[in-house]
Tab-separated table of C-alpha atoms in Angstrom:
chain	number	residue	atom	x	y	z
A	1	MET	CA	105.384	-89.607	166.278
A	2	LYS	CA	102.309	-89.005	163.640
A	3	LYS	CA	100.456	-90.902	164.719
A	4	ALA	CA	100.589	-89.027	168.282
A	5	GLY	CA	99.457	-86.001	167.009
A	6	ILE	CA	97.162	-86.686	165.420
A	7	CYS	CA	95.656	-88.697	168.200
A	8	PHE	CA	96.077	-85.905	170.492
A	9	ALA	CA	94.257	-83.511	167.988
A	10	LEU	CA	91.115	-86.405	167.766
A	11	LEU	CA	91.391	-86.525	171.482
A	12	SER	CA	90.736	-82.272	171.516
A	13	LEU	CA	88.062	-82.616	169.521
A	14	LEU	CA	87.029	-85.019	171.491
A	15	LEU	CA	86.780	-82.631	174.147
A	16	VAL	CA	85.308	-79.762	172.217
A	17	CYS	CA	82.197	-81.430	171.968
A	18	GLN	CA	81.671	-81.891	174.977
A	19	THR	CA	82.141	-79.021	176.225
A	20	ALA	CA	79.550	-78.029	173.654
A	21	ALA	CA	76.973	-80.178	174.034
A	22	PRO	CA	74.575	-79.540	177.416
A	23	VAL	CA	74.665	-75.882	175.395
A	24	PHE	CA	73.217	-76.814	172.431
A	25	ALA	CA	71.495	-79.534	174.430
A	26	GLN	CA	70.145	-77.008	176.028
A	27	GLU	CA	69.553	-74.656	172.485
A	28	ALA	CA	67.089	-77.365	171.801
A	29	SER	CA	65.011	-78.311	174.497
A	30	ALA	CA	63.745	-74.054	175.165
A	31	PRO	CA	60.167	-73.599	174.889
A	32	SER	CA	59.497	-72.034	172.081
A	33	ALA	CA	57.077	-69.924	173.827
A	34	VAL	CA	57.920	-68.205	177.839
A	35	PRO	CA	54.834	-66.563	179.171
A	36	GLU	CA	57.078	-63.057	180.433
A	37	PRO	CA	56.919	-62.197	183.877
A	38	SER	CA	55.998	-58.634	185.471
A	39	ALA	CA	58.572	-56.134	186.111
A	40	ALA	CA	58.076	-56.182	189.829
A	41	ALA	CA	58.370	-60.011	189.663
A	42	ALA	CA	61.357	-60.240	187.445
A	43	ALA	CA	62.670	-57.311	189.561
A	44	ALA	CA	62.250	-59.901	192.206
A	45	ASP	CA	63.395	-62.995	190.659
A	46	ASP	CA	66.411	-61.444	189.075
A	47	ALA	CA	67.106	-59.511	193.248
A	48	ALA	CA	67.100	-63.570	194.238
A	49	ASP	CA	69.584	-64.684	192.042
A	50	ALA	CA	71.426	-62.296	193.036
A	51	ILE	CA	71.604	-62.012	196.400
A	52	SER	CA	71.498	-66.128	196.341
A	53	GLY	CA	74.813	-66.310	193.825
A	54	ALA	CA	76.377	-63.197	196.425
A	55	GLN	CA	75.747	-66.008	199.797
A	56	GLN	CA	77.552	-68.730	197.320
A	57	GLY	CA	80.914	-66.598	196.415
A	58	SER	CA	79.914	-65.426	193.105
A	59	ALA	CA	80.035	-62.016	191.666
A	60	PRO	CA	76.366	-61.217	190.387
A	61	ALA	CA	75.824	-58.684	187.758
A	62	ALA	CA	74.500	-55.289	188.982
A	63	VAL	CA	70.312	-55.048	187.662
A	64	LYS	CA	69.886	-51.782	186.847
A	65	ALA	CA	66.004	-49.775	187.003
A	66	HIS	CA	64.835	-48.547	184.190
A	67	VAL	CA	64.938	-44.929	184.184
A	68	PRO	CA	60.754	-43.012	183.030
A	69	ALA	CA	60.796	-40.548	181.175
A	70	ALA	CA	61.372	-36.921	182.125
A	71	LYS	CA	58.049	-35.037	183.316
A	72	ARG	CA	57.398	-31.786	185.329
A	73	PRO	CA	55.438	-31.895	188.025
A	74	LYS	CA	51.166	-32.240	188.190
A	75	SER	CA	48.831	-29.270	188.428
A	76	PRO	CA	49.013	-28.493	191.867
A	77	ASP	CA	45.581	-29.858	194.383
A	78	SER	CA	42.758	-26.691	194.671
A	79	LYS	CA	41.867	-27.285	197.752
A	80	LYS	CA	45.271	-28.107	199.429
A	81	ALA	CA	46.288	-24.284	197.212
A	82	ALA	CA	43.379	-22.534	198.092
A	83	GLU	CA	44.532	-24.374	201.986
A	84	ALA	CA	47.353	-22.462	201.333
A	85	GLU	CA	46.469	-19.494	200.446
A	86	LYS	CA	44.811	-18.435	203.280
A	87	LYS	CA	48.220	-17.932	204.936
A	88	ASP	CA	50.183	-16.232	203.040
A	89	SER	CA	51.383	-13.554	204.295
A	90	GLY	CA	50.138	-10.686	201.797
A	91	LYS	CA	48.912	-9.757	198.793
A	92	ASN	CA	52.330	-9.860	197.144
A	93	THR	CA	53.444	-13.701	198.906
A	94	VAL	CA	53.113	-15.602	195.646
A	95	LYS	CA	55.716	-13.580	193.567
A	96	ASP	CA	57.924	-12.695	196.264
A	97	ASN	CA	58.622	-16.861	196.740
A	98	ARG	CA	58.709	-17.395	193.354
A	99	GLU	CA	61.663	-14.610	193.103
A	100	THR	CA	63.062	-16.143	196.141
A	101	ILE	CA	63.479	-19.856	194.454
A	102	LYS	CA	65.024	-18.346	192.248
A	103	TYR	CA	66.931	-15.453	193.126
A	104	GLY	CA	67.233	-16.387	196.950
A	105	ILE	CA	70.785	-17.628	198.460
A	106	GLU	CA	70.579	-20.989	200.160
A	107	SER	CA	69.724	-20.012	204.132
A	108	ASP	CA	66.240	-18.121	202.526
A	109	ILE	CA	65.829	-21.183	200.448
A	110	LEU	CA	65.901	-23.688	202.766
A	111	THR	CA	63.610	-21.365	205.253
A	112	LEU	CA	60.926	-20.871	201.975
A	113	PHE	CA	60.628	-24.298	201.468
A	114	ASP	CA	59.848	-25.714	205.248
A	115	THR	CA	57.089	-22.568	205.318
A	116	LEU	CA	55.715	-24.680	202.282
A	117	MET	CA	56.079	-28.312	203.354
A	118	LYS	CA	54.670	-27.027	206.768
A	119	ASN	CA	51.805	-25.239	204.583
A	120	ASP	CA	51.052	-28.185	202.970
A	121	ASP	CA	51.702	-25.062	199.772
A	122	PRO	CA	51.968	-27.357	195.988
A	123	ARG	CA	51.630	-23.817	194.168
A	124	PHE	CA	55.246	-22.871	193.606
A	125	MET	CA	55.928	-26.535	192.005
A	126	GLU	CA	57.033	-26.209	188.514
A	127	GLU	CA	59.605	-23.133	190.258
A	128	ALA	CA	60.788	-25.806	192.967
A	129	TYR	CA	61.359	-28.580	189.655
A	130	ASP	CA	62.660	-25.734	187.308
A	131	LEU	CA	65.569	-24.839	190.583
A	132	PHE	CA	66.275	-28.879	190.993
A	133	GLN	CA	66.591	-29.122	187.265
A	134	VAL	CA	69.985	-25.958	187.711
A	135	THR	CA	70.961	-26.091	191.536
A	136	GLN	CA	74.289	-27.174	192.572
A	137	ASN	CA	73.891	-27.409	195.648
A	138	GLU	CA	73.708	-30.301	197.675
A	139	THR	CA	71.182	-29.855	201.071
A	140	VAL	CA	68.886	-27.617	198.301
A	141	LYS	CA	68.262	-30.245	196.291
A	142	LYS	CA	67.437	-32.601	199.221
A	143	LYS	CA	65.429	-30.174	200.765
A	144	LEU	CA	63.408	-29.785	197.058
A	145	LEU	CA	63.663	-33.447	197.337
A	146	ALA	CA	62.075	-33.179	201.091
A	147	TYR	CA	58.876	-30.409	198.961
A	148	PHE	CA	58.240	-33.267	197.096
A	149	SER	CA	57.536	-35.525	198.972
A	150	LYS	CA	55.480	-33.878	200.982
A	151	MET	CA	54.032	-32.933	197.661
A	152	GLU	CA	53.659	-36.973	197.002
A	153	ASP	CA	54.359	-35.304	193.087
A	154	PRO	CA	56.739	-38.274	190.488
A	155	CYS	CA	57.895	-35.523	188.701
A	156	LEU	CA	61.741	-36.482	189.812
A	157	GLU	CA	61.319	-39.999	189.687
A	158	ASP	CA	63.686	-40.200	186.390
A	159	TYR	CA	66.616	-38.330	189.205
A	160	ALA	CA	65.991	-40.795	191.525
A	161	VAL	CA	66.091	-43.631	189.932
A	162	THR	CA	69.101	-42.918	187.558
A	163	MET	CA	70.301	-42.229	191.081
A	164	LEU	CA	69.297	-45.972	192.460
A	165	ASN	CA	71.174	-47.300	189.703
A	166	ASP	CA	74.891	-45.735	190.488
A	167	PRO	CA	74.494	-44.879	193.841
A	168	TYR	CA	77.803	-44.828	195.201
A	169	ASP	CA	79.228	-41.427	193.879
A	170	GLU	CA	76.970	-39.627	196.127
A	171	SER	CA	76.798	-37.917	199.934
A	172	ASP	CA	74.995	-40.618	201.704
A	173	SER	CA	72.624	-38.036	203.180
A	174	LEU	CA	71.613	-37.566	198.540
A	175	VAL	CA	70.526	-41.688	198.411
A	176	THR	CA	69.277	-41.830	201.455
A	177	GLU	CA	67.345	-38.721	200.563
A	178	VAL	CA	66.202	-39.841	197.170
A	179	PHE	CA	65.130	-42.946	198.838
A	180	LYS	CA	62.480	-41.430	201.032
A	181	TYR	CA	61.397	-39.455	198.277
A	182	THR	CA	61.268	-43.096	195.912
A	183	ALA	CA	59.441	-44.310	199.157
A	184	ALA	CA	56.852	-41.089	199.490
A	185	VAL	CA	55.920	-41.346	195.621
A	186	LYS	CA	56.266	-44.912	195.548
A	187	CYS	CA	57.856	-45.632	192.796
A	188	LYS	CA	57.474	-49.240	191.331
A	189	ASP	CA	60.758	-48.032	188.367
A	190	ALA	CA	62.487	-47.823	191.322
A	191	LEU	CA	62.300	-51.237	192.479
A	192	PRO	CA	65.043	-53.441	190.347
A	193	ALA	CA	67.861	-50.969	191.835
A	194	VAL	CA	66.491	-50.803	195.941
A	195	MET	CA	66.672	-54.937	195.446
A	196	GLU	CA	70.103	-54.846	194.247
A	197	LEU	CA	71.222	-52.554	197.031
A	198	LEU	CA	69.873	-55.001	199.065
A	199	GLN	CA	73.266	-56.589	198.595
A	200	SER	CA	75.062	-53.832	199.484
A	201	ASP	CA	78.345	-53.850	202.159
A	202	ASN	CA	77.473	-49.939	202.386
A	203	GLU	CA	74.517	-50.041	205.623
A	204	THR	CA	72.941	-46.922	204.915
A	205	TYR	CA	72.271	-48.179	201.255
A	206	PHE	CA	70.777	-51.721	202.961
A	207	ASN	CA	68.821	-50.255	205.171
A	208	ASN	CA	67.069	-48.205	203.298
A	209	ALA	CA	66.764	-50.146	200.559
A	210	LEU	CA	65.079	-52.527	202.902
A	211	THR	CA	62.372	-50.013	203.502
A	212	THR	CA	61.778	-48.362	200.398
A	213	ALA	CA	61.501	-52.217	199.316
A	214	GLY	CA	58.656	-51.912	202.320
A	215	GLU	CA	56.901	-48.953	201.053
A	216	ILE	CA	56.960	-49.927	197.038
A	217	GLY	CA	57.292	-53.575	197.143
A	218	GLY	CA	54.294	-56.800	196.844
A	219	GLU	CA	54.192	-60.005	197.167
A	220	PRO	CA	57.439	-60.895	195.377
A	221	GLU	CA	60.087	-58.541	197.475
A	222	ALA	CA	58.294	-60.022	200.355
A	223	LYS	CA	59.364	-63.703	199.677
A	224	VAL	CA	62.676	-62.682	198.380
A	225	ILE	CA	63.441	-60.467	201.610
A	226	ALA	CA	61.694	-63.213	203.156
A	227	GLY	CA	64.621	-65.729	202.989
A	228	PHE	CA	66.228	-62.471	205.727
A	229	LEU	CA	65.143	-64.342	208.506
A	230	ASP	CA	67.783	-67.249	208.037
A	231	ARG	CA	70.627	-65.236	207.060
A	232	GLU	CA	73.581	-65.209	210.360
A	233	ASP	CA	75.460	-61.635	208.788
A	234	LEU	CA	72.743	-59.913	209.433
A	235	SER	CA	72.884	-57.249	212.646
A	236	VAL	CA	70.234	-57.266	215.291
A	237	PRO	CA	68.170	-53.741	213.970
A	238	GLN	CA	68.598	-54.813	210.392
A	239	ARG	CA	66.835	-58.585	211.382
A	240	GLN	CA	64.335	-56.267	212.899
A	241	ASN	CA	63.902	-53.840	209.947
A	242	VAL	CA	63.073	-57.150	208.140
A	243	VAL	CA	60.735	-57.999	210.425
A	244	LYS	CA	58.352	-54.674	209.757
A	245	VAL	CA	59.356	-55.145	206.279
A	246	LEU	CA	57.596	-58.081	206.369
A	247	GLY	CA	54.567	-56.608	208.118
A	248	LYS	CA	54.458	-53.457	206.379
A	249	LEU	CA	54.448	-56.389	202.442
A	250	LYS	CA	51.846	-58.551	204.652
A	251	ALA	CA	53.723	-61.800	204.081
A	252	LYS	CA	51.427	-64.099	204.992
A	253	GLU	CA	53.962	-67.193	204.046
A	254	THR	CA	55.890	-65.527	207.360
A	255	VAL	CA	53.163	-65.939	209.752
A	256	PRO	CA	54.351	-69.369	211.424
A	257	GLU	CA	58.865	-67.882	211.578
A	258	LEU	CA	57.191	-63.850	213.112
A	259	THR	CA	54.857	-66.251	215.486
A	260	THR	CA	57.682	-68.035	216.583
A	261	LEU	CA	59.795	-64.369	217.193
A	262	ALA	CA	57.037	-63.258	219.386
A	263	GLN	CA	56.775	-65.710	221.557
A	264	ASP	CA	60.721	-67.096	221.821
A	265	THR	CA	60.894	-64.771	225.204
A	266	ASP	CA	64.983	-64.958	224.215
A	267	GLU	CA	64.981	-62.860	221.034
A	268	THR	CA	65.191	-59.139	222.117
A	269	SER	CA	62.393	-57.096	223.305
A	270	PHE	CA	62.085	-55.110	220.109
A	271	THR	CA	62.922	-58.104	217.903
A	272	ARG	CA	59.579	-59.803	219.716
A	273	ALA	CA	57.380	-56.809	219.140
A	274	TYR	CA	57.873	-56.266	215.549
A	275	ALA	CA	57.137	-60.070	215.093
A	276	ALA	CA	53.602	-58.900	217.494
A	277	GLN	CA	53.199	-55.695	214.993
A	278	ALA	CA	53.864	-57.302	212.264
A	279	LEU	CA	51.516	-60.047	212.082
A	280	GLY	CA	48.467	-57.361	213.144
A	281	GLU	CA	49.910	-56.007	209.628
A	282	ILE	CA	49.375	-58.811	208.113
A	283	GLY	CA	45.970	-59.711	209.848
A	284	VAL	CA	45.460	-63.411	209.493
A	285	GLN	CA	42.670	-64.264	211.490
A	286	ASP	CA	44.302	-66.945	213.652
A	287	SER	CA	46.949	-64.797	214.325
A	288	LEU	CA	44.348	-62.795	216.623
A	289	LYS	CA	44.733	-65.036	219.529
A	290	VAL	CA	48.588	-64.644	219.789
A	291	LEU	CA	48.275	-61.146	219.969
A	292	GLU	CA	45.840	-61.461	223.077
A	293	SER	CA	47.688	-63.839	224.872
A	294	LEU	CA	50.944	-61.872	223.869
A	295	PHE	CA	49.484	-58.876	225.481
A	296	GLY	CA	49.477	-60.899	228.719
A	297	ASP	CA	54.131	-60.450	228.962
A	298	PRO	CA	55.067	-59.711	231.408
A	299	ASP	CA	57.242	-56.947	229.124
A	300	PRO	CA	55.809	-53.263	227.914
A	301	ILE	CA	57.700	-53.214	224.686
A	302	VAL	CA	56.105	-56.263	223.769
A	303	ARG	CA	52.621	-55.177	225.252
A	304	GLN	CA	52.854	-52.062	223.900
A	305	TYR	CA	54.316	-53.062	219.313
A	306	VAL	CA	50.315	-55.743	220.553
A	307	ILE	CA	48.154	-53.314	220.494
A	308	SER	CA	49.566	-51.092	217.480
A	309	GLY	CA	48.979	-54.246	215.428
A	310	ILE	CA	45.472	-55.027	216.486
A	311	LYS	CA	44.225	-52.188	216.126
A	312	HIS	CA	44.296	-53.831	212.359
A	313	TYR	CA	41.720	-55.894	213.132
A	314	PRO	CA	38.448	-55.024	212.926
A	315	LYS	CA	37.482	-52.673	215.819
A	316	SER	CA	34.492	-55.109	217.047
A	317	SER	CA	37.124	-58.170	217.611
A	318	VAL	CA	39.535	-55.880	219.957
A	319	GLN	CA	37.815	-52.903	221.760
A	320	ASN	CA	38.429	-54.482	224.842
A	321	THR	CA	41.557	-55.038	224.458
A	322	ILE	CA	42.401	-51.755	224.118
A	323	ILE	CA	40.607	-50.191	226.316
A	324	GLN	CA	42.361	-52.647	228.686
A	325	GLY	CA	45.670	-51.296	227.126
A	326	ILE	CA	44.870	-47.158	227.756
A	327	LYS	CA	44.570	-48.564	232.170
A	328	ASP	CA	48.121	-50.665	231.196
A	329	GLY	CA	50.594	-49.723	233.928
A	330	HIS	CA	53.069	-48.500	231.573
A	331	TYR	CA	52.358	-45.216	230.463
A	332	ARG	CA	53.956	-45.916	226.998
A	333	VAL	CA	51.376	-48.929	226.102
A	334	ARG	CA	48.432	-46.261	227.348
A	335	LEU	CA	49.967	-43.946	224.811
A	336	GLU	CA	49.358	-46.228	222.400
A	337	ALA	CA	45.646	-48.068	223.311
A	338	ILE	CA	44.974	-44.174	223.136
A	339	LYS	CA	45.834	-43.709	219.431
A	340	ALA	CA	44.559	-47.405	218.452
A	341	ALA	CA	41.769	-46.150	220.143
A	342	ASP	CA	41.423	-42.473	218.291
A	343	SER	CA	41.865	-44.988	214.981
A	344	LEU	CA	39.620	-46.740	215.299
A	345	LYS	CA	37.100	-44.536	216.516
A	346	ILE	CA	36.383	-46.463	220.171
A	347	ALA	CA	33.348	-43.656	220.943
A	348	ASP	CA	33.478	-47.292	224.173
A	349	ALA	CA	36.238	-45.420	225.090
A	350	VAL	CA	35.696	-41.967	226.139
A	351	PRO	CA	35.131	-42.234	229.802
A	352	TYR	CA	37.972	-44.611	230.074
A	353	LEU	CA	40.352	-41.977	227.876
A	354	VAL	CA	38.119	-38.635	230.364
A	355	TYR	CA	39.096	-40.322	233.396
A	356	ARG	CA	43.257	-40.588	232.495
A	357	ALA	CA	42.914	-36.437	231.428
A	358	LYS	CA	41.734	-35.888	235.204
A	359	HIS	CA	44.190	-38.565	236.782
A	360	ASP	CA	46.848	-39.908	234.785
A	361	PRO	CA	50.424	-39.393	236.398
A	362	GLU	CA	51.555	-38.301	233.610
A	363	GLY	CA	52.046	-35.877	231.463
A	364	VAL	CA	52.270	-36.375	228.001
A	365	VAL	CA	49.159	-39.482	228.513
A	366	LYS	CA	46.672	-36.161	229.793
A	367	GLU	CA	48.213	-34.511	227.216
A	368	ALA	CA	47.192	-37.421	224.307
A	369	CYS	CA	43.904	-38.166	225.708
A	370	TYR	CA	42.215	-34.135	224.808
A	371	PRO	CA	42.815	-34.779	221.028
A	372	VAL	CA	41.269	-38.603	220.479
A	373	ILE	CA	38.461	-37.348	222.415
A	374	ALA	CA	38.024	-34.111	220.517
A	375	LYS	CA	37.831	-36.152	217.677
A	376	LEU	CA	35.049	-38.519	219.196
A	377	ASN	CA	32.973	-35.563	219.213
A	378	THR	CA	29.992	-37.483	222.323
A	379	SER	CA	28.165	-35.814	224.663
A	380	GLU	CA	30.572	-36.337	227.646
A	381	GLY	CA	34.210	-35.854	226.113
A	382	ASN	CA	33.096	-32.400	225.229
A	383	GLU	CA	31.474	-31.688	228.227
A	384	TYR	CA	34.515	-32.459	229.780
A	385	LEU	CA	36.766	-30.502	227.614
A	386	SER	CA	34.604	-27.512	227.948
A	387	SER	CA	34.869	-27.857	232.019
A	388	VAL	CA	38.522	-27.541	231.196
A	389	LEU	CA	38.459	-24.006	229.241
A	390	LYS	CA	36.111	-22.786	232.093
A	391	ASP	CA	37.792	-24.096	235.561
A	392	LYS	CA	39.537	-21.198	236.442
A	393	LYS	CA	41.992	-24.029	238.350
A	394	ALA	CA	43.494	-25.039	234.685
A	395	SER	CA	46.749	-23.401	234.202
A	396	ASP	CA	46.779	-21.616	230.694
A	397	SER	CA	48.865	-23.941	229.358
A	398	THR	CA	46.414	-27.248	229.750
A	399	LYS	CA	43.625	-24.439	228.525
A	400	ALA	CA	46.079	-24.192	225.524
A	401	LYS	CA	46.059	-27.929	224.606
A	402	VAL	CA	42.204	-28.301	224.930
A	403	CYS	CA	42.058	-25.027	222.114
A	404	ASP	CA	43.617	-26.768	220.166
A	405	ALA	CA	42.237	-29.886	219.935
A	406	LEU	CA	38.934	-28.573	220.165
A	407	PHE	CA	40.764	-27.197	216.999
A	408	GLU	CA	42.218	-29.470	214.668
A	409	ALA	CA	38.795	-31.789	215.260
A	410	ASP	CA	36.589	-29.113	214.435
A	411	ASN	CA	34.960	-29.141	216.832
A	412	VAL	CA	35.348	-26.353	219.285
A	413	ASP	CA	32.577	-24.573	220.692
A	414	GLU	CA	33.639	-21.242	219.446
A	415	ASN	CA	31.607	-18.856	222.319
A	416	THR	CA	33.515	-20.859	224.697
A	417	VAL	CA	36.895	-20.686	223.184
A	418	PHE	CA	35.564	-16.535	222.411
A	419	THR	CA	34.995	-15.452	225.911
A	420	LEU	CA	38.801	-17.745	227.190
A	421	ALA	CA	40.705	-15.155	224.867
A	422	GLU	CA	38.019	-11.535	225.881
A	423	GLU	CA	39.886	-12.846	229.581
A	424	CYS	CA	43.295	-12.732	228.242
A	425	LEU	CA	43.540	-9.531	226.246
A	426	LYS	CA	42.225	-8.058	229.372
A	427	ASP	CA	45.566	-9.915	231.302
A	428	ASP	CA	49.053	-9.802	230.413
A	429	LYS	CA	49.820	-11.836	232.696
A	430	ARG	CA	48.171	-15.036	230.380
A	431	LYS	CA	49.757	-13.390	227.115
A	432	PRO	CA	50.946	-17.025	225.938
A	433	LEU	CA	47.279	-18.147	225.744
A	434	ARG	CA	47.059	-15.093	224.377
A	435	TYR	CA	48.819	-15.663	222.157
A	436	ALA	CA	48.344	-18.708	221.314
A	437	ILE	CA	44.197	-19.028	220.539
A	438	GLY	CA	45.055	-16.122	218.643
A	439	LYS	CA	47.663	-18.194	215.987
A	440	LEU	CA	44.574	-20.719	215.781
A	441	PHE	CA	42.569	-18.147	214.249
A	442	VAL	CA	45.232	-17.835	211.835
A	443	LYS	CA	45.321	-21.366	211.250
A	444	TYR	CA	41.434	-21.862	210.820
A	445	ALA	CA	40.491	-18.735	209.458
A	446	ARG	CA	36.108	-18.619	209.434
A	447	PRO	CA	34.249	-15.752	209.664
A	448	GLN	CA	32.811	-15.747	212.557
A	449	TYR	CA	37.020	-14.673	213.839
A	450	GLY	CA	36.311	-10.712	213.020
A	451	ASP	CA	35.360	-9.610	215.765
A	452	MET	CA	37.727	-11.030	217.708
A	453	CYS	CA	40.795	-10.620	215.138
A	454	GLY	CA	39.124	-6.688	215.819
A	455	LYS	CA	39.615	-6.496	219.405
A	456	TYR	CA	43.663	-8.401	218.920
A	457	LEU	CA	44.013	-4.779	216.343
A	458	VAL	CA	43.557	-2.356	218.623
A	459	SER	CA	45.268	-3.959	221.955
A	460	LYS	CA	47.888	-1.542	223.328
A	461	ASP	CA	50.487	-4.822	223.165
A	462	ALA	CA	52.742	-4.874	219.718
A	463	ALA	CA	52.812	-8.733	219.728
A	464	THR	CA	48.717	-8.915	220.269
A	465	VAL	CA	48.080	-6.354	217.419
A	466	GLY	CA	50.692	-8.712	215.066
A	467	THR	CA	48.655	-11.455	216.267
A	468	GLY	CA	45.605	-9.701	215.463
A	469	LEU	CA	47.026	-8.069	212.234
A	470	ASP	CA	47.719	-12.472	211.262
A	471	ILE	CA	44.310	-12.535	211.833
A	472	PHE	CA	43.203	-10.258	209.394
A	473	ALA	CA	45.961	-11.812	207.307
A	474	ALA	CA	44.199	-14.979	207.023
A	475	GLY	CA	40.826	-14.592	207.082
A	476	LYS	CA	40.608	-11.344	205.216
A	477	TYR	CA	37.689	-9.395	207.289
A	478	SER	CA	37.121	-6.705	205.608
A	479	GLN	CA	34.926	-4.693	207.329
A	480	LEU	CA	38.829	-4.166	209.500
A	481	THR	CA	40.194	-3.317	206.518
A	482	GLU	CA	40.338	0.704	207.442
A	483	LYS	CA	41.968	-0.324	210.951
A	484	VAL	CA	45.067	-2.116	209.005
A	485	LYS	CA	45.298	0.699	207.101
A	486	GLU	CA	45.888	3.531	210.078
A	487	ILE	CA	48.670	0.826	211.648
A	488	ALA	CA	50.629	0.740	207.954
A	489	ALA	CA	49.762	4.362	209.054
A	490	ASN	CA	51.143	4.799	212.021
A	491	ASP	CA	54.875	5.923	212.191
A	492	ARG	CA	55.707	4.428	215.566
A	493	ALA	CA	54.636	1.718	214.726
A	494	GLY	CA	57.382	-0.044	214.228
A	495	ALA	CA	56.884	-3.924	212.303
A	496	ASN	CA	53.989	-4.039	212.423
A	497	GLN	CA	53.948	-0.625	210.337
A	498	ARG	CA	55.436	-3.124	208.474
A	499	LYS	CA	53.135	-6.242	208.248
A	500	ALA	CA	50.410	-4.436	207.951
A	501	LYS	CA	52.013	-2.459	204.150
A	502	HIS	CA	52.752	-5.715	203.516
A	503	ILE	CA	49.927	-7.400	203.772
A	504	LEU	CA	47.656	-4.254	201.944
A	505	GLY	CA	50.478	-4.415	199.535
A	506	ILE	CA	51.809	-1.525	199.929
A	507	ASP	CA	55.455	-0.546	199.164
A	508	ASP	CA	57.232	0.396	202.057
A	509	GLU	CA	59.499	3.053	200.685
């Protein structure tokens, strides 16, 4: 009996030694110096291991991103601040906005930040940051995240990374806004958390993580995401999103797979289209031949995204294909080609754009041509746009769109526009165009618009006077100050009296 006990003990000891031996062997054979991988590469490797483990049925450990130190907003861009100041409605605008941010209710704050984003106004980032730190209102938080995304300010990176490390108790809409912010400010610190969320069963998390990785990731993340092409558990939209992200990440190693997808007529239209676009974004020279061949595809969705892809190549290589796209039988392809002509500044496209602006059966195509013609700034194009403004048969809505295009391109024949504005000021049937031109005088305030401002201010139409006050506030035309004081003193001017007082900084008792 004693012999049996001794044998059992020896056998147990032997088994323990055999189990422990590999561990010790690994420790003994470990190299004395191993170079540390980059943070991005380590995050991608961890995510790849975790995804592999999840696919094999094991429970991977969560990968946490390092939370960066808290920091306040950057100093506002001086040029943006100066441009935004021109849009102030009065002398007390800054003070009023600060008070709204500090004391306002939700609706006031949301409206204000919509205006600040529309005006690309960076002057209130400090106040916005302080509000973000104390507010418990989720709707306000989302609006502030959108504001800092617009400003591309990284002051909320610590908040964003903390949430992406553990988003599960937050609403999907708030997490989505955090993903958008992370992408907008290119927060590299968030990459480990973003890649970890690619394992999530929550479709919103997966889709947002994938899109964000496409904006802030690099080669290590591309290698991980490339493996998703072989996953059978992804939905068609998710797989299509994978294809789009590979293009953004310029994953050259996936060119063969993307080429196969683009050429496979058994695939869905959008899968093929996104694959074609991705090939163009990656920009391998051999892919250009593939894309040119795909431009002959009968599917207009594929042709549209081929144009979107080839605009990433040098103009000299793709100009002819893009011009052919402007003549394509499907309006979506024509629209994409018009955008490509704009992106690559293809002046030779102007005659085709002018023809489309005159004769295209789709109004949306005509409207898309005006700003591109204006930006390309050729004599033929400028002559055409000027002729539209002078054409008695052209509708006022068309003239408004042409004016908008010319002002946006800083290519406006001001005398022609002044003449048109004066015609509209004399004809109350043309008020919509009158107001539209007035808004352009506000948006692009210049010293030479003072005379036109004066003509708006003396109108008998209250809305026209209101527009004139807006022009005055934007351009600060000192020669018209007395006229604005008259309106401020006129008790019968109603809303315009209050607006004039506000512009002049007069308290409305």
